[in-house]
Amino acid sequence: ISVGTHNLVIQAHDDEGIASIQVVANNDQLVDERTCEYNPAEPTKCVNQTNEWVTETGNWPPGIVYLEVIATDRIGESSSRRFWVNIPYTPPPNPEAEEPPRYNDILHFREEFGLDLDLKGDELAINDRIFDLMGAWNNANTPEGEVARATDASWGVPLRAVDAAELGYRETYVDQGSSYAGYYVDHRQGGLIYAGFVGSQSERVAALKQGAGLSASDRVRPFPVSPAYSLSYLQSLQMSVIDATEVLSSSVVGGIEVDIQHNKVEVGASNVAEVDSFLDSKFGAGAPIGVHYEPAADRPQYARIKATPTGPLKSGEMLGSLVDGAPRPGSEAYREEYCSVGWGAWDIGGKMPDGATLYRHFITTAGHCFLPGTEVLQWEVPSGGGSFLWERKIGYVRRYSHEKHESNFGTDAEAIRVEDPGILPRLIRLADDRFRRTTGSTTVYEGQIVCRAGASNPAVKCGAVEWPPKCERWGEINENGDPVLCTLRTEIPIAAGSSGGPYWERSTGRAVGTLTGGIADASWFTPVEEIPGYPKAQGSLNALGENDQPLHLVKAK
């Protein structure tokens, strides 16, 4: 087969009804599956089934891949077909060329935002729509291609004009809904808003829909089950659980968050029975607290990250520090830690005798990147990988909030003091030749659509903020105990070295946060402003301020 994206369409028929269609690679790797649940009321529903598997040659090593397609009916009888394909060598992408959109990225985004609900689960039609978008991106001089290119730059994947209009509409009405307590947004089902009230829920939701100023009242729904607890009560309980579990190891207790949809506090644990028993003894068996299994591998991990040797830095470029006595470039020991540029910031440092104001200038990044007092440099890594090419001294870490405070909370943030304000980042680096202006900062809210980009993976990726925040003790890194860090989750993947890099509100370009960590298919960020309803969880601008004066974000001129 040729280099690129390929699809395999499997059609199966059985009078008893098809239960599953599976695609198996190399005898033991299940790479795709489609199932159909038999319903006696619809006896012909599963008789004919079609499954389409889409893959890319870059996902496989070159050489022979043995494939087997297996169709199984509802009484357990199977039929199979075996064949092989010769996978060609897929060269790495040209660092000088734009990276084309990938099928899996587009599919994941469209599923996350429910953009294909009109196709009612028709897999072939959904894939055809994705292939059309990939084709449009590659034909940039057509009207569809212009839209695909523009939306890829803005959203991280190519979209149709109708998709962009729908998502723009959601950005306006979800923002209006952020002032209501106890609601969540289901983007996958087309952007529905579920609002909950303790007592008289139907009447209160009806009143909410009739109220002035709510632009998407037709999308508001009551909770499927009337809630028994207010959001303020659950947030208070969440804080109490955090305090109570301080005596337990962070290897046992994971994230602690309010589950608005199910009206309870959820606690992740590597030993469910131990933590469940402990919480029952503290809060009673009837408390609205759930404990679920959360192994360490499923918890967010810290992630460390082409730049310009002169002039201002850009948000998302790479920062690093040196090991004392280490060899110069060419050795892995040369680097100690590396992270990403966050945001430029300033505060007032006093007055001159003539009354003129003095200013201090900083570059922010994640607090787990460098210890206080560390000299931080800017590095470049070749596009194709290899040793670091040069360094530029930026400054020293002078503000640090990644430590436990009297509140028991901390903030994953630090500020590098710089002498030259001309190097402060005012633009977000989207690609080597594409940037976005920094326009200020804003608070986070449920369903808000944010984007991120980093030096090691410059493609813009966007996703919706999941609410409420997740609060947990992240690793054993502080001598006086680990602080509780509250972060916001998105289904935006990250790459190593991106910690401290920027998250911004897609519609406005306003700063929302900086990357703290992630796993394979999700990431968590620390907000720049205080999280509504969580006064102990300071945003980075407040946490890095001094004398009750916060840092202020540097905007593009």
CSV table of C-alpha atoms in Angstrom, one decimal, residues 302 401-403 408-412 470-474 477 483-487 516 526 537:
chain,number,residue,atom,x,y,z
A,302,TYR,CA,4.4,16.4,34.9
A,401,SER,CA,4.3,29.2,44.7
A,402,HIS,CA,4.7,25.5,44.2
A,403,GLU,CA,4.8,24.8,48.0
A,408,ASN,CA,-2.7,23.6,52.8
A,409,PHE,CA,-2.9,24.6,49.1
A,410,GLY,CA,-0.3,25.6,46.6
A,411,THR,CA,-0.2,26.8,43.0
A,412,ASP,CA,1.9,25.2,40.3
A,470,LYS,CA,-9.6,18.4,40.3
A,471,CYS,CA,-7.7,18.8,43.6
A,472,GLU,CA,-4.9,16.5,44.7
A,473,ARG,CA,-1.4,16.3,46.1
A,474,TRP,CA,1.0,16.0,43.2
A,477,ILE,CA,8.6,17.0,46.0
A,483,PRO,CA,0.6,21.1,48.6
A,484,VAL,CA,-2.9,20.5,47.3
A,485,LEU,CA,-3.0,21.7,43.7
A,486,CYS,CA,-6.3,22.4,41.9
A,487,THR,CA,-6.2,22.1,38.2
A,516,THR,CA,0.8,21.4,34.8
A,526,THR,CA,-3.3,25.7,36.4
A,537,ALA,CA,-6.8,27.7,45.1
